[in-house]
Amino acid sequence: MIRKRKTKNEKKKVTKLIVSGCIFGFFGLLVVGSVYIAILIQTLPSPEQFNVQRVSQSTKIYDRKGEVVLYEIHGEEKRTVVPFEQIPDVVKKATLAAEDADFYNQPAFDWKGILRALYANIRQGKTAQGGSTITQQLAKNVFLSPEKTITRKVKELILALELESKYSKEEIFYFYLNQIPYGSNAYGVEAATQSYFGKSVRDISLEEAAILAAMLKAPSYFSPWGSHTSDLLDRKNYVLDRMAELGFIEKQEAEKAKMREIKFSPPSLGSIKAPHFALMVKEYLVNKYGEELVNNGGLKVISTIDWDMQQMAETSVLEGSKNNEKIYGSRNAALVAEDPKTGQILALVGSRNYFDIKNDGNFNVATQGLRQPGSALKPFVYLTAFHEGYSPKTTIFDVSTEFDVRNTPETSYRPINFDGKTRGPVALENALAQSLNIPAVKLLYLAGINNSLKTLHDFGISTLRETWRYGLSLVLGGGEVKLVDLVNTYGTLSQEGVKHDQVIVLRVEDPEGNVLEKYSDNAKRVFDDTQSIRLVTKILSTPELRAPIFGNSLPLTVFDGYDVALKTGTSDDHKDAWTIGYTPSLVVGVWAGNNDNTAMIRQGSSILAAVPIWNSFLKEAIKKYDKEQFTKPEPVPYTAKPMMNGEYIWKPLVQGKTYPQIHSILYYVDKENPLGPRPENPQNDPQFQNWETAVINWAQVNIPESYTWNQPISGDVSFSDQHGTINKNELGQVVNEKTTITLLSPKNGEFLSSPFVIQANINAGKNKELRRVELSINDRLINGFDIEGTFYGYYYYFNTPLDPQNLLEIKVTDSSGSVTQSSFILYKK
């Protein structure tokens, strides 16, 4: 089909139609917009109505039962109007620098600011940025709600235009400085100065004026009585720099003002309960619903706090901190208790005394403090290692060892244990329960720093993101964490790898009973290997394993009939002491130290400074729960590989000759494949030489005959599938028919004084498994517990007074019911 070409007249007609359509469309939009604006104008108040008060209702924050009011947030305004000429210039200039430097030179609204905010909001996909002038802020705060909508913004612009048509710039600024909210119900500069500094605005200093100006951006967030004082001081410095940049003050004045200390008045919060927690809830509500609705909207907020537990927590922290201050110079403490099955925070104490401004009591250490956790991260390194194939019976040498991860002496690292001692070969279960540092650092190397960090992040740690900062000292606290995160992380351990997001609010209702928000559990499985988690929990919940480190404090960790797992941590410089413990239904964490980072004195540690507070709370709180037990782990499959199975002396038999071997674990294990074949060239591992040298040095001192060991082995020798030391031609080692006990320390007939360590290797007889081990002194049982497997490395911290002559006896029962005994005599030194 042939199309006809359009004539020039037809093209002109089309063009006219398009132009006409555009004109009519434009005028149509103009008419609709005009009608829309006219309707809005009819609904707006008159700018003359500055003194008309809106009816407001207070918001109440309750405990979880809805019975105890923790905090009543109300909009009753504290305001004292000050004549414009009596407001110091420094206040006016600081306000202009912070909020609207071009106020006197621009119209009611800033088109550039509005377009800039519109662009940012489109990029973020929500209305988050304002771009308001002082005139707009006045209109919004006096006449409008805080909702972030286009309609509200149009109303704000209309009111701003009306204000500037009726009042001069100076009058508008006068209204602003006497009307604007500064938080804590303080409206206007006079009320704010009285509230925060205890003085009249006439006597305000430059740095104090900068503080007030800094608060205007977000009064609740930047409150001097809240948890963001460091952010407030940073913004104060920004305001001072801005004032200097605008020529309001000299640069030198700004720098001096930054350095001067600011003294804030004590908080005036009325009859607030659980202040750190209540203000956390308030901040959460303001961020979600806006200051206006929270202050005047009459919301009913049901929080997660268990009021009985909160009172227990406050008492424990206060009394424990007073005791710590006398003994260790530790003035502060914090505590968080969480329901690990829901993530709900049941008790939170952010400091010893919220109202103690001198010691930064209003700072919430529980949620804001970034502190070094000491050994509190160790369980998650061990968990990572167990997941990769290591087991509680795996043995590592606790001997003084140099770690050189960069092949440069300047960056070498030699950790020491908390007591400065070493213990030789030690099973991982003992190393974790007794918080030994040298084995932990070795295990972090074997498990991998990145793998261990992933475990920590998956379980709930939100910090430790600067991976380039962390070396092998990470496992000893070489990073910063928050107490509230650490509690949530251990809560995930309690729930065997299921993480529940922490929550502080259960329900929010408006005055009509409409539910604005309701708790919903946000749970996610973050770790599938429940067996490895159960192994860690079993270690942390076995009192016999942790007895050597706790000594006389062990009873503080035992609760009759309850399974309780716990871990302590002390930062290397004794600035932070931690205790985190959990049951299947409750997790409790305690931090003790000083807000100013000064160290505790007299070797204040977690066991001495944090455990008593933790015990004081838990022994009462645990009564609210049934006696639950942790799920026991399955037996760990036997591996023939030395060290991995707990046997640190390998004795292969080759053509009838024994070749005793003693090496570091890197001789037998490729850390990239722990359960795989022995590395062909273990010396290629950068840590091998240092680890191996340390083990050989230890053996020469503690096993006199070891100088003849480690002879080259001829033939094709591998590890047995059952007992660890035969070659592929089944030349093998002889397996004893009976269970054997080999005493490692002390030596029979040795003269000693308490305390000391008893170590022995226990091997089950052929086709038998171990069942129980007991230790007696002078026919009196002092230690006994069930064991499993074919090998057990016995370790006991002996802290009982000795008689002049003592008969000690280790008794082992195997699966056949047979009892094997080994006796030795010790003399009191």
mmCIF file of N, CA and C in Angstrom, residues 592-679:
data_model
loop_
_atom_site.group_PDB
_atom_site.id
_atom_site.type_symbol
_atom_site.label_atom_id
_atom_site.label_comp_id
_atom_site.label_asym_id
_atom_site.label_seq_id
_atom_site.Cartn_x
_atom_site.Cartn_y
_atom_site.Cartn_z
ATOM 1 N N ALA A 592 32.801 -4.376 83.697
ATOM 2 C CA ALA A 592 33.246 -3.532 84.800
ATOM 3 C C ALA A 592 34.512 -2.803 84.383
ATOM 4 N N GLY A 593 34.644 -1.558 84.797
ATOM 5 C CA GLY A 593 35.813 -0.760 84.443
ATOM 6 C C GLY A 593 35.557 0.703 84.730
ATOM 7 N N ASN A 594 36.229 1.575 83.986
ATOM 8 C CA ASN A 594 36.066 3.022 84.140
ATOM 9 C C ASN A 594 35.749 3.647 82.793
ATOM 10 N N ASN A 595 34.832 4.608 82.796
ATOM 11 C CA ASN A 595 34.451 5.261 81.539
ATOM 12 C C ASN A 595 35.612 5.999 80.894
ATOM 13 N N ASP A 596 36.541 6.487 81.708
ATOM 14 C CA ASP A 596 37.663 7.259 81.153
ATOM 15 C C ASP A 596 38.838 6.378 80.745
ATOM 16 N N ASN A 597 38.618 5.053 80.746
ATOM 17 C CA ASN A 597 39.627 4.083 80.294
ATOM 18 C C ASN A 597 40.834 3.967 81.215
ATOM 19 N N THR A 598 40.747 4.467 82.438
ATOM 20 C CA THR A 598 41.840 4.224 83.364
ATOM 21 C C THR A 598 41.795 2.760 83.806
ATOM 22 N N ALA A 599 42.970 2.198 84.042
ATOM 23 C CA ALA A 599 43.065 0.775 84.365
ATOM 24 C C ALA A 599 42.661 0.510 85.805
ATOM 25 N N MET A 600 42.185 -0.712 86.032
ATOM 26 C CA MET A 600 41.928 -1.158 87.393
ATOM 27 C C MET A 600 43.265 -1.417 88.088
ATOM 28 N N ILE A 601 43.263 -1.260 89.390
ATOM 29 C CA ILE A 601 44.490 -1.478 90.159
ATOM 30 C C ILE A 601 44.433 -2.844 90.836
ATOM 31 N N ARG A 602 45.577 -3.238 91.402
ATOM 32 C CA ARG A 602 45.698 -4.505 92.129
ATOM 33 C C ARG A 602 45.242 -5.692 91.274
ATOM 34 N N GLN A 603 45.584 -5.636 90.015
ATOM 35 C CA GLN A 603 45.289 -6.750 89.112
ATOM 36 C C GLN A 603 43.807 -7.117 89.092
ATOM 37 N N GLY A 604 42.944 -6.089 89.077
ATOM 38 C CA GLY A 604 41.510 -6.353 88.967
ATOM 39 C C GLY A 604 41.223 -7.110 87.680
ATOM 40 N N SER A 605 40.516 -8.208 87.760
ATOM 41 C CA SER A 605 40.250 -9.045 86.592
ATOM 42 C C SER A 605 38.778 -9.364 86.525
ATOM 43 N N SER A 606 38.409 -10.100 85.475
ATOM 44 C CA SER A 606 37.005 -10.451 85.296
ATOM 45 C C SER A 606 36.485 -11.298 86.443
ATOM 46 N N ILE A 607 37.294 -12.243 86.916
ATOM 47 C CA ILE A 607 36.841 -13.132 87.994
ATOM 48 C C ILE A 607 36.615 -12.343 89.278
ATOM 49 N N LEU A 608 37.423 -11.325 89.505
ATOM 50 C CA LEU A 608 37.330 -10.569 90.738
ATOM 51 C C LEU A 608 36.380 -9.377 90.642
ATOM 52 N N ALA A 609 36.303 -8.730 89.470
ATOM 53 C CA ALA A 609 35.518 -7.505 89.341
ATOM 54 C C ALA A 609 34.157 -7.711 88.677
ATOM 55 N N ALA A 610 34.052 -8.648 87.728
ATOM 56 C CA ALA A 610 32.802 -8.813 86.979
ATOM 57 C C ALA A 610 31.978 -10.015 87.438
ATOM 58 N N VAL A 611 32.639 -11.122 87.763
ATOM 59 C CA VAL A 611 31.898 -12.336 88.155
ATOM 60 C C VAL A 611 30.999 -12.104 89.373
ATOM 61 N N PRO A 612 31.464 -11.414 90.439
ATOM 62 C CA PRO A 612 30.566 -11.203 91.584
ATOM 63 C C PRO A 612 29.281 -10.447 91.216
ATOM 64 N N ILE A 613 29.367 -9.449 90.320
ATOM 65 C CA ILE A 613 28.170 -8.723 89.886
ATOM 66 C C ILE A 613 27.254 -9.658 89.109
ATOM 67 N N TRP A 614 27.856 -10.411 88.212
ATOM 68 C CA TRP A 614 27.103 -11.371 87.393
ATOM 69 C C TRP A 614 26.404 -12.395 88.276
ATOM 70 N N ASN A 615 27.116 -12.932 89.250
ATOM 71 C CA ASN A 615 26.536 -13.920 90.162
ATOM 72 C C ASN A 615 25.415 -13.314 91.002
ATOM 73 N N SER A 616 25.632 -12.105 91.498
ATOM 74 C CA SER A 616 24.637 -11.441 92.330
ATOM 75 C C SER A 616 23.305 -11.309 91.604
ATOM 76 N N PHE A 617 23.359 -11.002 90.321
ATOM 77 C CA PHE A 617 22.125 -10.883 89.532
ATOM 78 C C PHE A 617 21.549 -12.250 89.177
ATOM 79 N N LEU A 618 22.394 -13.136 88.660
ATOM 80 C CA LEU A 618 21.883 -14.394 88.104
ATOM 81 C C LEU A 618 21.314 -15.312 89.181
ATOM 82 N N LYS A 619 21.898 -15.310 90.367
ATOM 83 C CA LYS A 619 21.403 -16.231 91.397
ATOM 84 C C LYS A 619 19.968 -15.906 91.797
ATOM 85 N N GLU A 620 19.533 -14.659 91.584
ATOM 86 C CA GLU A 620 18.145 -14.287 91.845
ATOM 87 C C GLU A 620 17.289 -14.431 90.598
ATOM 88 N N ALA A 621 17.817 -13.969 89.469
ATOM 89 C CA ALA A 621 17.026 -14.003 88.224
ATOM 90 C C ALA A 621 16.732 -15.423 87.775
ATOM 91 N N ILE A 622 17.662 -16.345 88.021
ATOM 92 C CA ILE A 622 17.507 -17.713 87.513
ATOM 93 C C ILE A 622 16.350 -18.445 88.189
ATOM 94 N N LYS A 623 15.937 -17.944 89.345
ATOM 95 C CA LYS A 623 14.819 -18.565 90.060
ATOM 96 C C LYS A 623 13.497 -18.427 89.295
ATOM 97 N N LYS A 624 13.442 -17.522 88.341
ATOM 98 C CA LYS A 624 12.231 -17.324 87.552
ATOM 99 C C LYS A 624 12.071 -18.390 86.463
ATOM 100 N N TYR A 625 13.080 -19.239 86.303
ATOM 101 C CA TYR A 625 13.087 -20.202 85.201
ATOM 102 C C TYR A 625 13.129 -21.634 85.712
ATOM 103 N N ASP A 626 12.575 -22.536 84.901
ATOM 104 C CA ASP A 626 12.686 -23.964 85.202
ATOM 105 C C ASP A 626 14.135 -24.407 85.012
ATOM 106 N N LYS A 627 14.463 -25.542 85.615
ATOM 107 C CA LYS A 627 15.818 -26.076 85.513
ATOM 108 C C LYS A 627 15.966 -26.835 84.195
ATOM 109 N N GLU A 628 16.493 -26.113 83.200
ATOM 110 C CA GLU A 628 16.688 -26.695 81.872
ATOM 111 C C GLU A 628 18.128 -27.190 81.718
ATOM 112 N N GLN A 629 18.290 -28.172 80.855
ATOM 113 C CA GLN A 629 19.612 -28.723 80.581
ATOM 114 C C GLN A 629 19.982 -28.445 79.118
ATOM 115 N N PHE A 630 21.251 -28.220 78.880
ATOM 116 C CA PHE A 630 21.722 -28.095 77.505
ATOM 117 C C PHE A 630 21.689 -29.464 76.827
ATOM 118 N N THR A 631 21.484 -29.465 75.534
ATOM 119 C CA THR A 631 21.563 -30.710 74.760
ATOM 120 C C THR A 631 23.017 -31.162 74.687
ATOM 121 N N LYS A 632 23.254 -32.414 75.051
ATOM 122 C CA LYS A 632 24.627 -32.924 75.062
ATOM 123 C C LYS A 632 25.100 -33.208 73.637
ATOM 124 N N PRO A 633 26.387 -33.009 73.365
ATOM 125 C CA PRO A 633 26.925 -33.326 72.033
ATOM 126 C C PRO A 633 27.054 -34.830 71.845
ATOM 127 N N GLU A 634 27.066 -35.239 70.589
ATOM 128 C CA GLU A 634 27.336 -36.636 70.269
ATOM 129 C C GLU A 634 28.818 -36.937 70.528
ATOM 130 N N PRO A 635 29.184 -38.211 70.779
ATOM 131 C CA PRO A 635 30.608 -38.541 70.938
ATOM 132 C C PRO A 635 31.399 -38.130 69.705
ATOM 133 N N VAL A 636 32.586 -37.595 69.924
ATOM 134 C CA VAL A 636 33.424 -37.145 68.815
ATOM 135 C C VAL A 636 34.085 -38.360 68.169
ATOM 136 N N PRO A 637 33.965 -38.542 66.865
ATOM 137 C CA PRO A 637 34.594 -39.694 66.193
ATOM 138 C C PRO A 637 36.104 -39.697 66.428
ATOM 139 N N TYR A 638 36.643 -40.887 66.624
ATOM 140 C CA TYR A 638 38.081 -41.010 66.876
ATOM 141 C C TYR A 638 38.863 -40.762 65.594
ATOM 142 N N THR A 639 39.960 -40.043 65.729
ATOM 143 C CA THR A 639 40.876 -39.871 64.617
ATOM 144 C C THR A 639 42.239 -40.402 65.032
ATOM 145 N N ALA A 640 42.901 -41.061 64.100
ATOM 146 C CA ALA A 640 44.199 -41.659 64.413
ATOM 147 C C ALA A 640 45.329 -40.645 64.414
ATOM 148 N N LYS A 641 45.069 -39.438 63.952
ATOM 149 C CA LYS A 641 46.143 -38.457 63.792
ATOM 150 C C LYS A 641 46.603 -37.942 65.151
ATOM 151 N N PRO A 642 47.909 -38.054 65.459
ATOM 152 C CA PRO A 642 48.426 -37.524 66.724
ATOM 153 C C PRO A 642 48.083 -36.040 66.872
ATOM 154 N N MET A 643 48.014 -35.594 68.103
ATOM 155 C CA MET A 643 47.638 -34.234 68.485
ATOM 156 C C MET A 643 46.139 -34.004 68.273
ATOM 157 N N MET A 644 45.629 -34.366 67.107
ATOM 158 C CA MET A 644 44.189 -34.226 66.866
ATOM 159 C C MET A 644 43.403 -35.129 67.816
ATOM 160 N N ASN A 645 43.969 -36.296 68.171
ATOM 161 C CA ASN A 645 43.285 -37.221 69.070
ATOM 162 C C ASN A 645 43.733 -37.073 70.519
ATOM 163 N N GLY A 646 44.576 -36.104 70.795
ATOM 164 C CA GLY A 646 45.026 -35.858 72.161
ATOM 165 C C GLY A 646 46.361 -36.479 72.495
ATOM 166 N N GLU A 647 46.884 -37.345 71.646
ATOM 167 C CA GLU A 647 48.166 -38.001 71.917
ATOM 168 C C GLU A 647 49.294 -37.144 71.352
ATOM 169 N N TYR A 648 50.068 -36.555 72.244
ATOM 170 C CA TYR A 648 51.102 -35.635 71.768
ATOM 171 C C TYR A 648 52.455 -36.313 71.590
ATOM 172 N N ILE A 649 52.579 -37.577 72.031
ATOM 173 C CA ILE A 649 53.788 -38.350 71.744
ATOM 174 C C ILE A 649 53.389 -39.485 70.807
ATOM 175 N N TRP A 650 53.928 -39.472 69.622
ATOM 176 C CA TRP A 650 53.613 -40.495 68.610
ATOM 177 C C TRP A 650 54.744 -41.523 68.610
ATOM 178 N N LYS A 651 54.384 -42.821 68.702
ATOM 179 C CA LYS A 651 55.400 -43.876 68.782
ATOM 180 C C LYS A 651 55.161 -44.921 67.688
ATOM 181 N N PRO A 652 55.485 -44.579 66.470
ATOM 182 C CA PRO A 652 55.298 -45.565 65.407
ATOM 183 C C PRO A 652 56.296 -46.720 65.536
ATOM 184 N N LEU A 653 55.822 -47.897 65.182
ATOM 185 C CA LEU A 653 56.675 -49.082 65.159
ATOM 186 C C LEU A 653 56.997 -49.423 63.713
ATOM 187 N N VAL A 654 58.256 -49.464 63.388
ATOM 188 C CA VAL A 654 58.691 -49.782 62.031
ATOM 189 C C VAL A 654 59.657 -50.956 62.116
ATOM 190 N N GLN A 655 59.213 -52.062 61.574
ATOM 191 C CA GLN A 655 60.032 -53.281 61.573
ATOM 192 C C GLN A 655 60.512 -53.620 62.982
ATOM 193 N N GLY A 656 59.579 -53.514 63.922
ATOM 194 C CA GLY A 656 59.846 -53.900 65.295
ATOM 195 C C GLY A 656 60.558 -52.865 66.130
ATOM 196 N N LYS A 657 60.853 -51.703 65.583
ATOM 197 C CA LYS A 657 61.552 -50.659 66.328
ATOM 198 C C LYS A 657 60.640 -49.445 66.523
ATOM 199 N N THR A 658 60.644 -48.914 67.739
ATOM 200 C CA THR A 658 59.829 -47.740 68.057
ATOM 201 C C THR A 658 60.622 -46.466 67.780
ATOM 202 N N TYR A 659 59.951 -45.515 67.163
ATOM 203 C CA TYR A 659 60.568 -44.222 66.849
ATOM 204 C C TYR A 659 59.743 -43.103 67.496
ATOM 205 N N PRO A 660 59.943 -42.818 68.799
ATOM 206 C CA PRO A 660 59.130 -41.783 69.459
ATOM 207 C C PRO A 660 59.281 -40.427 68.766
ATOM 208 N N GLN A 661 58.143 -39.753 68.633
ATOM 209 C CA GLN A 661 58.128 -38.441 67.973
ATOM 210 C C GLN A 661 57.367 -37.454 68.855
ATOM 211 N N ILE A 662 57.898 -36.232 68.991
ATOM 212 C CA ILE A 662 57.186 -35.147 69.661
ATOM 213 C C ILE A 662 57.350 -33.890 68.814
ATOM 214 N N HIS A 663 56.234 -33.364 68.390
ATOM 215 C CA HIS A 663 56.241 -32.226 67.463
ATOM 216 C C HIS A 663 55.094 -31.277 67.796
ATOM 217 N N SER A 664 55.132 -30.095 67.196
ATOM 218 C CA SER A 664 53.971 -29.201 67.260
ATOM 219 C C SER A 664 52.887 -29.760 66.358
ATOM 220 N N ILE A 665 51.687 -29.258 66.518
ATOM 221 C CA ILE A 665 50.556 -29.768 65.752
ATOM 222 C C ILE A 665 50.733 -29.519 64.257
ATOM 223 N N LEU A 666 51.526 -28.512 63.891
ATOM 224 C CA LEU A 666 51.720 -28.212 62.475
ATOM 225 C C LEU A 666 52.519 -29.306 61.763
ATOM 226 N N TYR A 667 53.196 -30.165 62.517
ATOM 227 C CA TYR A 667 53.906 -31.295 61.916
ATOM 228 C C TYR A 667 52.915 -32.318 61.359
ATOM 229 N N TYR A 668 51.763 -32.420 62.012
ATOM 230 C CA TYR A 668 50.780 -33.431 61.642
ATOM 231 C C TYR A 668 49.590 -32.870 60.852
ATOM 232 N N VAL A 669 49.379 -31.570 60.923
ATOM 233 C CA VAL A 669 48.127 -30.981 60.425
ATOM 234 C C VAL A 669 48.395 -29.902 59.385
ATOM 235 N N ASP A 670 47.719 -30.010 58.274
ATOM 236 C CA ASP A 670 47.647 -28.928 57.295
ATOM 237 C C ASP A 670 46.461 -28.062 57.702
ATOM 238 N N LYS A 671 46.690 -26.818 58.101
ATOM 239 C CA LYS A 671 45.603 -26.011 58.641
ATOM 240 C C LYS A 671 44.499 -25.730 57.629
ATOM 241 N N GLU A 672 44.794 -25.926 56.354
ATOM 242 C CA GLU A 672 43.746 -25.764 55.345
ATOM 243 C C GLU A 672 42.875 -27.020 55.234
ATOM 244 N N ASN A 673 43.363 -28.143 55.780
ATOM 245 C CA ASN A 673 42.621 -29.409 55.722
ATOM 246 C C ASN A 673 43.012 -30.245 56.943
ATOM 247 N N PRO A 674 42.516 -29.869 58.147
ATOM 248 C CA PRO A 674 42.991 -30.485 59.389
ATOM 249 C C PRO A 674 42.832 -32.002 59.446
ATOM 250 N N LEU A 675 41.776 -32.533 58.847
ATOM 251 C CA LEU A 675 41.534 -33.971 58.913
ATOM 252 C C LEU A 675 42.149 -34.722 57.740
ATOM 253 N N GLY A 676 42.807 -34.010 56.875
ATOM 254 C CA GLY A 676 43.410 -34.625 55.698
ATOM 255 C C GLY A 676 44.760 -35.238 56.015
ATOM 256 N N PRO A 677 45.507 -35.627 54.986
ATOM 257 C CA PRO A 677 46.811 -36.261 55.194
ATOM 258 C C PRO A 677 47.811 -35.315 55.839
ATOM 259 N N ARG A 678 48.845 -35.910 56.452
ATOM 260 C CA ARG A 678 49.903 -35.113 57.068
ATOM 261 C C ARG A 678 50.632 -34.320 55.991
ATOM 262 N N PRO A 679 50.955 -33.064 56.253
ATOM 263 C CA PRO A 679 51.649 -32.252 55.242
ATOM 264 C C PRO A 679 52.995 -32.868 54.849
#
